[in-house]
Amino acid sequence: MALVKATNKSANAQARAVQQSRPSLSDLAVLLRSNEPALRRQAARDLALMSEGVPVLCEHLEHEPAVSVRSVIMTSLIQSRSRAVVEGLIRYLRSENTALRNEAIEALQDMPAEIAPYMERLLSDPESDVRIFAVNILSVLPAARAPEWLHKVILEDPHVNVCAAAVDCLAEVGTPDSIAALKQLRLRFGDHPFMIFAIDAAIKRIGGSQ
Amino acid sequence: MKAARPTALSQEAPSLTLQEFAKFCEFFYRKTGIIFSENKRYFVERRVLERMESSQCSSFREYFAMVRFETAGHEMQRLVNAMTVNETYFFREDYQFDALVSGMLPDLAEKKRPGDTIRIWSLPCSTGEEPYSIAIYILEGWDRADDFNIEIRASDIDSRVLGEAHEGIYGERALSRIPPEIRKRYFSPVAGNSFQILEELRESIDFSTVNVVDAAHMQNYSSIDILFCRNLLIYFDDLARRQAMETMYECLAPGGFICLGHSESMSRMSSLYRPRRIGDAIVYQKP
C-alpha cells in the first residue's frame, strides 16, 4: 500500500527548541534583516510580543520586499493594535508602493477603535488620495459615526472622486438622514453622469424600507 | 453548505424588500465571500428574519445597523452560523478530490523522486470522512500512488470526534455517495446497520488533536504538500483567519496546496497564495 503512517518526533523537538529560545530586541532587529524570509517572519512574530517592537516593525515595512513577511508584520500589528500602531501605519497611506499602501489600509480597517480618533483628520487631509483612502477605511469600519463623517464629506469635500467614494459607502451605511445631503451633492456635481447614477442608486438603496 | 431547517416565524413577520435583500447580500458577500443569488432569496430572508426576531429588532434597518456596527461581531457570527449548516459525509465536494488525483498529486510528483514522501493533512477532520475519502481517492484514482510514501495526517480540536474517526464506523447516510464496489472493497458491515472502514486504512492515518489558532501547536507540522482545510475558517473572525492562513503557510512546503470549502474565499483572508484552477476546483498554492 502507498499509504504510510506519519510521525511527529523530529517536528516536536524542533518546536520545543524554538519555544525555548528567547532572543532580545536587538537580536530580532538583526534577524528582521536576514536573507531568509522564514527567519524574518519569525522575527516579526517575536517583535510583536514586545512593546518596543512596534516601531521597529512599522519602520521595516517599507524596506521589506517579501509579501509573506509584510503579511505577518501586518497581522502582528493588528493583533497588538494601539495608537502607536495606527500612527506607524498611517504614513503608508501616502506610499507610492500600491501593495504596501493597500496592506496598510486593510490593516487599519481591522482596528476600528484605534483608527476612529484619526478619521476626521484623515478625511480633511490636503491630499485627495489620502481622503479617498480614508473613505475606503471607513467603508468597512463598524463606526457608529460613519454616516455623520460621510455626510460632512459629501457636503464639503471639493473633489468629485472623494465624494464618489463616500456615496458608495453611504449606500451601505446611510440612513434616511443621508438623503438630504445626497440630494445637495446631486446639485453640486450635476454635470457628472456617473455621480448622478451613484447618488440615485444610493438614495434608492437607503430608502429601501421606507 | 446546506440549508438550515426553517423554524416557525410569527405570522406577522415582515419580509425584506428587494433593496434590503440586495444590500444584505452585498454586505454578507464582502464579509464572508458567500454569494446568494436571487433564487436563494427565500432562504436568506427566512434566516435574516429569524435572527431579527431572536435579537428583538423590529425592522431590517435596525437589525442591519446592529450587525454592521457591532464591533465584537457576535451577531455576525450567529448570522454566519444560521446561513451555513455544515454536515460531513464521504466524498463531500468530490470535485476537490478529483483535482487531488488529476492535478495536485501529479504536479507534486513532477518535483519529487520515487520513494519520496508526500504529506497530506486534513484539518479539521471531524469524524474522519474527509481523510478516509482522500485515502480512497488516492488508492483508486492515482496510478502513481505506489511510487511514493503518502502520509495522511488528520487533526481536529475535538478529541471526541478523533476517537470516532479512528474507530471508523459510519451509518448509511455518511456512505451514500460511495459507489457499491468501492464500499465493498473498503468497508465491512458491523452491528447496528453500520459499516466499518478497513483496519489497514484506519491504521495508516495519523490522527491528532490540533488547535489551528495555537501557533506553537501548529509548529509540529511542517513540509505539508496538500492541506485540506474546508469549512473551518468561515467560523473565524478576520484576524484569526489571517493568522491561520499565515500559520498554514509555515506548515506547507514550497509549492504546497490548500483546499478550502466551496463557500470560503482566500482573497478575503490572505494574499499569500496563488489561486489555481484544477478541473472544477479552485485551490491555492504556496509560491
Tab-separated table of N, CA, C and O in Angstrom, chain A residues 97-198:
chain	number	residue	atom	x	y	z
A	97	ASN	N	4.098	52.826	-3.078
A	97	ASN	CA	4.057	51.367	-3.229
A	97	ASN	C	2.604	50.907	-3.020
A	97	ASN	O	2.107	50.837	-1.899
A	98	THR	N	1.927	50.596	-4.132
A	98	THR	CA	0.482	50.292	-4.074
A	98	THR	C	0.190	49.098	-3.168
A	98	THR	O	-0.771	49.127	-2.382
A	99	ALA	N	1.010	48.050	-3.281
A	99	ALA	CA	0.752	46.846	-2.478
A	99	ALA	C	0.851	47.174	-0.990
A	99	ALA	O	-0.051	46.838	-0.205
A	100	LEU	N	1.907	47.892	-0.621
A	100	LEU	CA	2.096	48.252	0.782
A	100	LEU	C	0.960	49.165	1.270
A	100	LEU	O	0.433	48.991	2.371
A	101	ARG	N	0.588	50.112	0.414
A	101	ARG	CA	-0.482	51.044	0.793
A	101	ARG	C	-1.795	50.274	1.041
A	101	ARG	O	-2.480	50.496	2.038
A	102	ASN	N	-2.113	49.357	0.124
A	102	ASN	CA	-3.347	48.581	0.300
A	102	ASN	C	-3.287	47.701	1.542
A	102	ASN	O	-4.289	47.519	2.240
A	103	GLU	N	-2.113	47.152	1.809
A	103	GLU	CA	-1.962	46.314	3.013
A	103	GLU	C	-2.177	47.168	4.266
A	103	GLU	O	-2.797	46.714	5.237
A	104	ALA	N	-1.667	48.401	4.235
A	104	ALA	CA	-1.845	49.296	5.386
A	104	ALA	C	-3.322	49.648	5.561
A	104	ALA	O	-3.843	49.659	6.692
A	105	ILE	N	-4.018	49.907	4.448
A	105	ILE	CA	-5.459	50.216	4.529
A	105	ILE	C	-6.209	49.031	5.141
A	105	ILE	O	-7.021	49.197	6.055
A	106	GLU	N	-5.905	47.835	4.661
A	106	GLU	CA	-6.589	46.643	5.189
A	106	GLU	C	-6.307	46.470	6.675
A	106	GLU	O	-7.202	46.123	7.450
A	107	ALA	N	-5.073	46.709	7.070
A	107	ALA	CA	-4.724	46.553	8.494
A	107	ALA	C	-5.461	47.598	9.334
A	107	ALA	O	-6.005	47.279	10.397
A	108	LEU	N	-5.510	48.831	8.859
A	108	LEU	CA	-6.194	49.890	9.619
A	108	LEU	C	-7.695	49.606	9.717
A	108	LEU	O	-8.329	49.925	10.723
A	109	GLN	N	-8.249	48.990	8.676
A	109	GLN	CA	-9.673	48.625	8.722
A	109	GLN	C	-9.948	47.601	9.819
A	109	GLN	O	-11.062	47.508	10.325
A	110	ASP	N	-8.930	46.848	10.161
A	110	ASP	CA	-9.096	45.800	11.171
A	110	ASP	C	-8.881	46.298	12.595
A	110	ASP	O	-8.847	45.490	13.528
A	111	MET	N	-8.657	47.597	12.779
A	111	MET	CA	-8.522	48.121	14.147
A	111	MET	C	-9.431	49.345	14.309
A	111	MET	O	-8.947	50.472	14.472
A	112	PRO	N	-10.759	49.104	14.270
A	112	PRO	CA	-11.724	50.211	14.224
A	112	PRO	C	-11.640	51.173	15.412
A	112	PRO	O	-11.681	52.392	15.205
A	113	ALA	N	-11.481	50.655	16.606
A	113	ALA	CA	-11.469	51.545	17.778
A	113	ALA	C	-10.232	52.439	17.760
A	113	ALA	O	-10.293	53.611	18.147
A	114	GLU	N	-9.124	51.897	17.286
A	114	GLU	CA	-7.864	52.640	17.310
A	114	GLU	C	-7.787	53.677	16.184
A	114	GLU	O	-7.214	54.748	16.361
A	115	ILE	N	-8.380	53.381	15.037
A	115	ILE	CA	-8.299	54.313	13.903
A	115	ILE	C	-9.366	55.415	14.011
A	115	ILE	O	-9.172	56.528	13.487
A	116	ALA	N	-10.455	55.129	14.723
A	116	ALA	CA	-11.576	56.086	14.784
A	116	ALA	C	-11.138	57.506	15.179
A	116	ALA	O	-11.556	58.474	14.524
A	117	PRO	N	-10.297	57.694	16.206
A	117	PRO	CA	-9.920	59.060	16.573
A	117	PRO	C	-9.144	59.809	15.475
A	117	PRO	O	-9.005	61.023	15.551
A	118	TYR	N	-8.643	59.097	14.495
A	118	TYR	CA	-7.856	59.727	13.430
A	118	TYR	C	-8.688	60.022	12.181
A	118	TYR	O	-8.194	60.646	11.247
A	119	MET	N	-9.940	59.526	12.158
A	119	MET	CA	-10.709	59.595	10.916
A	119	MET	C	-10.982	61.021	10.448
A	119	MET	O	-10.820	61.328	9.266
A	120	GLU	N	-11.386	61.879	11.373
A	120	GLU	CA	-11.724	63.251	10.958
A	120	GLU	C	-10.501	63.943	10.345
A	120	GLU	O	-10.611	64.646	9.339
A	121	ARG	N	-9.342	63.718	10.971
A	121	ARG	CA	-8.113	64.327	10.456
A	121	ARG	C	-7.791	63.798	9.055
A	121	ARG	O	-7.446	64.550	8.158
A	122	LEU	N	-7.951	62.471	8.880
A	122	LEU	CA	-7.649	61.873	7.575
A	122	LEU	C	-8.630	62.339	6.498
A	122	LEU	O	-8.258	62.554	5.347
A	123	LEU	N	-9.898	62.517	6.906
A	123	LEU	CA	-10.908	62.952	5.936
A	123	LEU	C	-10.720	64.414	5.529
A	123	LEU	O	-11.329	64.876	4.564
A	124	SER	N	-9.901	65.149	6.303
A	124	SER	CA	-9.624	66.560	5.947
A	124	SER	C	-8.197	66.729	5.419
A	124	SER	O	-7.699	67.849	5.333
A	125	ASP	N	-7.545	65.629	5.097
A	125	ASP	CA	-6.153	65.716	4.638
A	125	ASP	C	-6.061	66.563	3.362
A	125	ASP	O	-6.959	66.507	2.511
A	126	PRO	N	-4.983	67.348	3.212
A	126	PRO	CA	-4.858	68.165	1.994
A	126	PRO	C	-4.800	67.320	0.710
A	126	PRO	O	-5.203	67.789	-0.351
A	127	GLU	N	-4.332	66.074	0.810
A	127	GLU	CA	-4.221	65.246	-0.399
A	127	GLU	C	-5.528	64.484	-0.636
A	127	GLU	O	-5.977	63.725	0.242
A	128	SER	N	-6.088	64.660	-1.835
A	128	SER	CA	-7.370	63.989	-2.121
A	128	SER	C	-7.223	62.463	-2.088
A	128	SER	O	-8.145	61.758	-1.672
A	129	ASP	N	-6.066	61.939	-2.505
A	129	ASP	CA	-5.878	60.485	-2.473
A	129	ASP	C	-5.976	59.951	-1.042
A	129	ASP	O	-6.580	58.909	-0.794
A	130	VAL	N	-5.380	60.677	-0.114
A	130	VAL	CA	-5.441	60.239	1.290
A	130	VAL	C	-6.897	60.275	1.775
A	130	VAL	O	-7.350	59.380	2.493
A	131	ARG	N	-7.661	61.301	1.328
A	131	ARG	CA	-9.072	61.374	1.743
A	131	ARG	C	-9.868	60.195	1.162
A	131	ARG	O	-10.733	59.641	1.816
A	132	ILE	N	-9.533	59.816	-0.083
A	132	ILE	CA	-10.217	58.643	-0.682
A	132	ILE	C	-9.878	57.381	0.111
A	132	ILE	O	-10.744	56.576	0.439
A	133	PHE	N	-8.597	57.227	0.474
A	133	PHE	CA	-8.204	56.040	1.249
A	133	PHE	C	-8.886	56.056	2.622
A	133	PHE	O	-9.249	55.003	3.151
A	134	ALA	N	-9.059	57.254	3.171
A	134	ALA	CA	-9.750	57.357	4.465
A	134	ALA	C	-11.195	56.880	4.329
A	134	ALA	O	-11.714	56.157	5.194
A	135	VAL	N	-11.857	57.272	3.232
A	135	VAL	CA	-13.231	56.798	2.997
A	135	VAL	C	-13.223	55.286	2.801
A	135	VAL	O	-14.109	54.570	3.291
A	136	ASN	N	-12.197	54.774	2.098
A	136	ASN	CA	-12.089	53.318	1.924
A	136	ASN	C	-11.988	52.603	3.273
A	136	ASN	O	-12.579	51.547	3.476
A	137	ILE	N	-11.214	53.183	4.181
A	137	ILE	CA	-11.090	52.592	5.518
A	137	ILE	C	-12.464	52.617	6.195
A	137	ILE	O	-12.931	51.627	6.748
A	138	LEU	N	-13.121	53.756	6.064
A	138	LEU	CA	-14.427	53.935	6.700
A	138	LEU	C	-15.473	52.964	6.151
A	138	LEU	O	-16.403	52.576	6.859
A	139	SER	N	-15.289	52.574	4.885
A	139	SER	CA	-16.321	51.773	4.224
A	139	SER	C	-16.571	50.436	4.912
A	139	SER	O	-17.640	49.857	4.753
A	140	VAL	N	-15.604	49.927	5.645
A	140	VAL	CA	-15.853	48.647	6.345
A	140	VAL	C	-15.765	48.801	7.855
A	140	VAL	O	-15.880	47.818	8.589
A	141	LEU	N	-15.563	50.011	8.314
A	141	LEU	CA	-15.396	50.217	9.758
A	141	LEU	C	-16.741	50.130	10.491
A	141	LEU	O	-17.699	50.751	10.055
A	142	PRO	N	-16.813	49.394	11.589
A	142	PRO	CA	-18.073	49.386	12.344
A	142	PRO	C	-18.159	50.614	13.248
A	142	PRO	O	-18.304	50.506	14.457
A	143	ALA	N	-18.028	51.801	12.650
A	143	ALA	CA	-18.015	53.036	13.444
A	143	ALA	C	-19.389	53.685	13.394
A	143	ALA	O	-19.899	53.990	12.306
A	144	ALA	N	-19.974	53.895	14.558
A	144	ALA	CA	-21.323	54.462	14.618
A	144	ALA	C	-21.369	55.863	14.001
A	144	ALA	O	-22.409	56.296	13.519
A	145	ARG	N	-20.227	56.566	14.020
A	145	ARG	CA	-20.213	57.932	13.488
A	145	ARG	C	-19.967	57.972	11.973
A	145	ARG	O	-19.869	59.065	11.392
A	146	ALA	N	-19.870	56.811	11.354
A	146	ALA	CA	-19.562	56.771	9.919
A	146	ALA	C	-20.540	57.613	9.083
A	146	ALA	O	-20.096	58.425	8.251
A	147	PRO	N	-21.862	57.466	9.265
A	147	PRO	CA	-22.770	58.278	8.436
A	147	PRO	C	-22.518	59.779	8.623
A	147	PRO	O	-22.484	60.537	7.645
A	148	GLU	N	-22.307	60.199	9.862
A	148	GLU	CA	-22.060	61.619	10.151
A	148	GLU	C	-20.807	62.120	9.410
A	148	GLU	O	-20.814	63.181	8.770
A	149	TRP	N	-19.727	61.347	9.472
A	149	TRP	CA	-18.485	61.732	8.799
A	149	TRP	C	-18.697	61.802	7.281
A	149	TRP	O	-18.189	62.688	6.614
A	150	LEU	N	-19.433	60.814	6.772
A	150	LEU	CA	-19.652	60.770	5.321
A	150	LEU	C	-20.537	61.927	4.861
A	150	LEU	O	-20.349	62.464	3.768
A	151	HIS	N	-21.507	62.328	5.690
A	151	HIS	CA	-22.339	63.498	5.344
A	151	HIS	C	-21.450	64.723	5.185
A	151	HIS	O	-21.609	65.511	4.262
A	152	LYS	N	-20.513	64.868	6.116
A	152	LYS	CA	-19.612	66.019	6.069
A	152	LYS	C	-18.790	65.996	4.762
A	152	LYS	O	-18.607	67.033	4.124
A	153	VAL	N	-18.343	64.790	4.404
A	153	VAL	CA	-17.554	64.662	3.174
A	153	VAL	C	-18.381	65.111	1.970
A	153	VAL	O	-17.936	65.933	1.169
A	154	ILE	N	-19.594	64.583	1.845
A	154	ILE	CA	-20.350	64.897	0.612
A	154	ILE	C	-20.881	66.332	0.612
A	154	ILE	O	-21.180	66.881	-0.438
A	155	LEU	N	-20.955	66.935	1.791
A	155	LEU	CA	-21.403	68.341	1.829
A	155	LEU	C	-20.249	69.308	1.575
A	155	LEU	O	-20.456	70.393	1.044
A	156	GLU	N	-19.029	68.886	1.965
A	156	GLU	CA	-17.937	69.873	1.959
A	156	GLU	C	-16.769	69.562	1.032
A	156	GLU	O	-16.072	70.472	0.593
A	157	ASP	N	-16.509	68.275	0.754
A	157	ASP	CA	-15.280	67.961	0.004
A	157	ASP	C	-15.404	68.432	-1.447
A	157	ASP	O	-16.391	68.113	-2.129
A	158	PRO	N	-14.404	69.161	-1.938
A	158	PRO	CA	-14.492	69.697	-3.302
A	158	PRO	C	-14.169	68.662	-4.389
A	158	PRO	O	-14.436	68.905	-5.558
A	159	HIS	N	-13.584	67.514	-4.010
A	159	HIS	CA	-13.089	66.575	-5.024
A	159	HIS	C	-14.154	65.528	-5.363
A	159	HIS	O	-14.640	64.817	-4.489
A	160	VAL	N	-14.453	65.410	-6.650
A	160	VAL	CA	-15.539	64.519	-7.071
A	160	VAL	C	-15.252	63.053	-6.715
A	160	VAL	O	-16.170	62.312	-6.336
A	161	ASN	N	-13.991	62.622	-6.815
A	161	ASN	CA	-13.699	61.212	-6.531
A	161	ASN	C	-13.807	60.887	-5.038
A	161	ASN	O	-14.173	59.768	-4.663
A	162	VAL	N	-13.497	61.853	-4.193
A	162	VAL	CA	-13.661	61.639	-2.746
A	162	VAL	C	-15.164	61.497	-2.454
A	162	VAL	O	-15.593	60.588	-1.725
A	163	CYS	N	-15.956	62.381	-3.056
A	163	CYS	CA	-17.400	62.329	-2.831
A	163	CYS	C	-17.988	61.026	-3.392
A	163	CYS	O	-18.876	60.424	-2.789
A	164	ALA	N	-17.473	60.591	-4.550
A	164	ALA	CA	-17.980	59.344	-5.143
A	164	ALA	C	-17.725	58.160	-4.210
A	164	ALA	O	-18.592	57.298	-4.029
A	165	ALA	N	-16.536	58.138	-3.608
A	165	ALA	CA	-16.220	57.052	-2.658
A	165	ALA	C	-17.169	57.115	-1.462
A	165	ALA	O	-17.651	56.079	-0.973
A	166	ALA	N	-17.478	58.330	-1.008
A	166	ALA	CA	-18.369	58.490	0.146
A	166	ALA	C	-19.802	58.062	-0.195
A	166	ALA	O	-20.486	57.446	0.627
A	167	VAL	N	-20.243	58.363	-1.420
A	167	VAL	CA	-21.600	57.969	-1.846
A	167	VAL	C	-21.701	56.443	-1.853
A	167	VAL	O	-22.682	55.859	-1.374
A	168	ASP	N	-20.671	55.814	-2.385
A	168	ASP	CA	-20.643	54.357	-2.441
A	168	ASP	C	-20.787	53.766	-1.033
A	168	ASP	O	-21.525	52.806	-0.812
A	169	CYS	N	-20.088	54.365	-0.103
A	169	CYS	CA	-20.121	53.902	1.291
A	169	CYS	C	-21.491	54.175	1.926
A	169	CYS	O	-22.033	53.344	2.660
A	170	LEU	N	-22.063	55.345	1.605
A	170	LEU	CA	-23.378	55.686	2.183
A	170	LEU	C	-24.481	54.738	1.705
A	170	LEU	O	-25.472	54.540	2.405
A	171	ALA	N	-24.310	54.177	0.520
A	171	ALA	CA	-25.314	53.229	0.030
A	171	ALA	C	-25.476	52.085	1.018
A	171	ALA	O	-26.547	51.496	1.145
A	172	GLU	N	-24.400	51.787	1.770
A	172	GLU	CA	-24.491	50.709	2.761
A	172	GLU	C	-24.840	51.228	4.151
A	172	GLU	O	-25.700	50.660	4.820
A	173	VAL	N	-24.191	52.294	4.572
A	173	VAL	CA	-24.361	52.709	5.978
A	173	VAL	C	-25.285	53.921	6.130
A	173	VAL	O	-25.566	54.345	7.243
A	174	GLY	N	-25.758	54.464	5.008
A	174	GLY	CA	-26.590	55.665	5.079
A	174	GLY	C	-27.918	55.414	5.770
A	174	GLY	O	-28.417	54.291	5.830
A	175	THR	N	-28.473	56.504	6.299
A	175	THR	CA	-29.789	56.458	6.956
A	175	THR	C	-30.695	57.439	6.203
A	175	THR	O	-30.217	58.193	5.351
A	176	PRO	N	-31.971	57.462	6.517
A	176	PRO	CA	-32.843	58.443	5.844
A	176	PRO	C	-32.311	59.869	5.985
A	176	PRO	O	-32.545	60.709	5.114
A	177	ASP	N	-31.561	60.143	7.056
A	177	ASP	CA	-30.968	61.486	7.221
A	177	ASP	C	-29.944	61.801	6.130
A	177	ASP	O	-29.600	62.964	5.923
A	178	SER	N	-29.427	60.760	5.474
A	178	SER	CA	-28.392	60.967	4.448
A	178	SER	C	-28.990	61.514	3.153
A	178	SER	O	-28.263	62.077	2.323
A	179	ILE	N	-30.292	61.328	2.966
A	179	ILE	CA	-30.890	61.621	1.659
A	179	ILE	C	-30.786	63.113	1.307
A	179	ILE	O	-30.466	63.464	0.177
A	180	ALA	N	-31.007	63.985	2.295
A	180	ALA	CA	-30.933	65.430	2.014
A	180	ALA	C	-29.526	65.809	1.554
A	180	ALA	O	-29.360	66.559	0.581
A	181	ALA	N	-28.503	65.268	2.243
A	181	ALA	CA	-27.120	65.581	1.868
A	181	ALA	C	-26.802	65.035	0.477
A	181	ALA	O	-26.106	65.684	-0.311
A	182	LEU	N	-27.331	63.855	0.164
A	182	LEU	CA	-27.091	63.271	-1.163
A	182	LEU	C	-27.753	64.121	-2.256
A	182	LEU	O	-27.187	64.317	-3.333
A	183	LYS	N	-28.943	64.649	-1.945
A	183	LYS	CA	-29.634	65.492	-2.938
A	183	LYS	C	-28.858	66.793	-3.177
A	183	LYS	O	-28.790	67.285	-4.303
A	184	GLN	N	-28.268	67.318	-2.128
A	184	GLN	CA	-27.436	68.526	-2.289
A	184	GLN	C	-26.211	68.231	-3.153
A	184	GLN	O	-25.804	69.040	-3.982
A	185	LEU	N	-25.637	67.047	-2.918
A	185	LEU	CA	-24.459	66.645	-3.696
A	185	LEU	C	-24.825	66.508	-5.175
A	185	LEU	O	-24.046	66.848	-6.057
A	186	ARG	N	-26.037	66.045	-5.428
A	186	ARG	CA	-26.533	65.874	-6.805
A	186	ARG	C	-26.528	67.230	-7.535
A	186	ARG	O	-26.215	67.318	-8.708
A	187	LEU	N	-26.868	68.274	-6.788
A	187	LEU	CA	-26.859	69.625	-7.380
A	187	LEU	C	-25.420	70.082	-7.651
A	187	LEU	O	-25.121	70.700	-8.667
A	188	ARG	N	-24.540	69.737	-6.694
A	188	ARG	CA	-23.154	70.194	-6.796
A	188	ARG	C	-22.406	69.539	-7.966
A	188	ARG	O	-21.584	70.153	-8.608
A	189	PHE	N	-22.684	68.256	-8.206
A	189	PHE	CA	-21.961	67.547	-9.278
A	189	PHE	C	-22.929	67.074	-10.375
A	189	PHE	O	-22.780	65.979	-10.919
A	190	GLY	N	-23.890	67.906	-10.688
A	190	GLY	CA	-24.914	67.553	-11.680
A	190	GLY	C	-24.365	67.315	-13.077
A	190	GLY	O	-25.016	66.668	-13.903
A	191	ASP	N	-23.148	67.807	-13.348
A	191	ASP	CA	-22.586	67.606	-14.690
A	191	ASP	C	-21.717	66.347	-14.775
A	191	ASP	O	-20.996	66.155	-15.748
A	192	HIS	N	-21.758	65.517	-13.743
A	192	HIS	CA	-21.015	64.242	-13.776
A	192	HIS	C	-22.034	63.095	-13.812
A	192	HIS	O	-22.568	62.718	-12.748
A	193	PRO	N	-22.294	62.517	-14.992
A	193	PRO	CA	-23.337	61.477	-15.089
A	193	PRO	C	-23.125	60.311	-14.123
A	193	PRO	O	-24.080	59.799	-13.547
A	194	PHE	N	-21.854	59.898	-13.903
A	194	PHE	CA	-21.641	58.741	-13.012
A	194	PHE	C	-22.014	59.080	-11.580
A	194	PHE	O	-22.478	58.233	-10.812
A	195	MET	N	-21.852	60.365	-11.201
A	195	MET	CA	-22.236	60.763	-9.845
A	195	MET	C	-23.751	60.737	-9.696
A	195	MET	O	-24.281	60.289	-8.672
A	196	ILE	N	-24.444	61.243	-10.730
A	196	ILE	CA	-25.918	61.238	-10.690
A	196	ILE	C	-26.403	59.795	-10.506
A	196	ILE	O	-27.251	59.503	-9.660
A	197	PHE	N	-25.791	58.896	-11.281
A	197	PHE	CA	-26.188	57.488	-11.212
A	197	PHE	C	-25.922	56.922	-9.808
A	197	PHE	O	-26.782	56.283	-9.204
A	198	ALA	N	-24.717	57.195	-9.283
A	198	ALA	CA	-24.328	56.645	-7.967
A	198	ALA	C	-25.218	57.225	-6.856
A	198	ALA	O	-25.640	56.494	-5.944
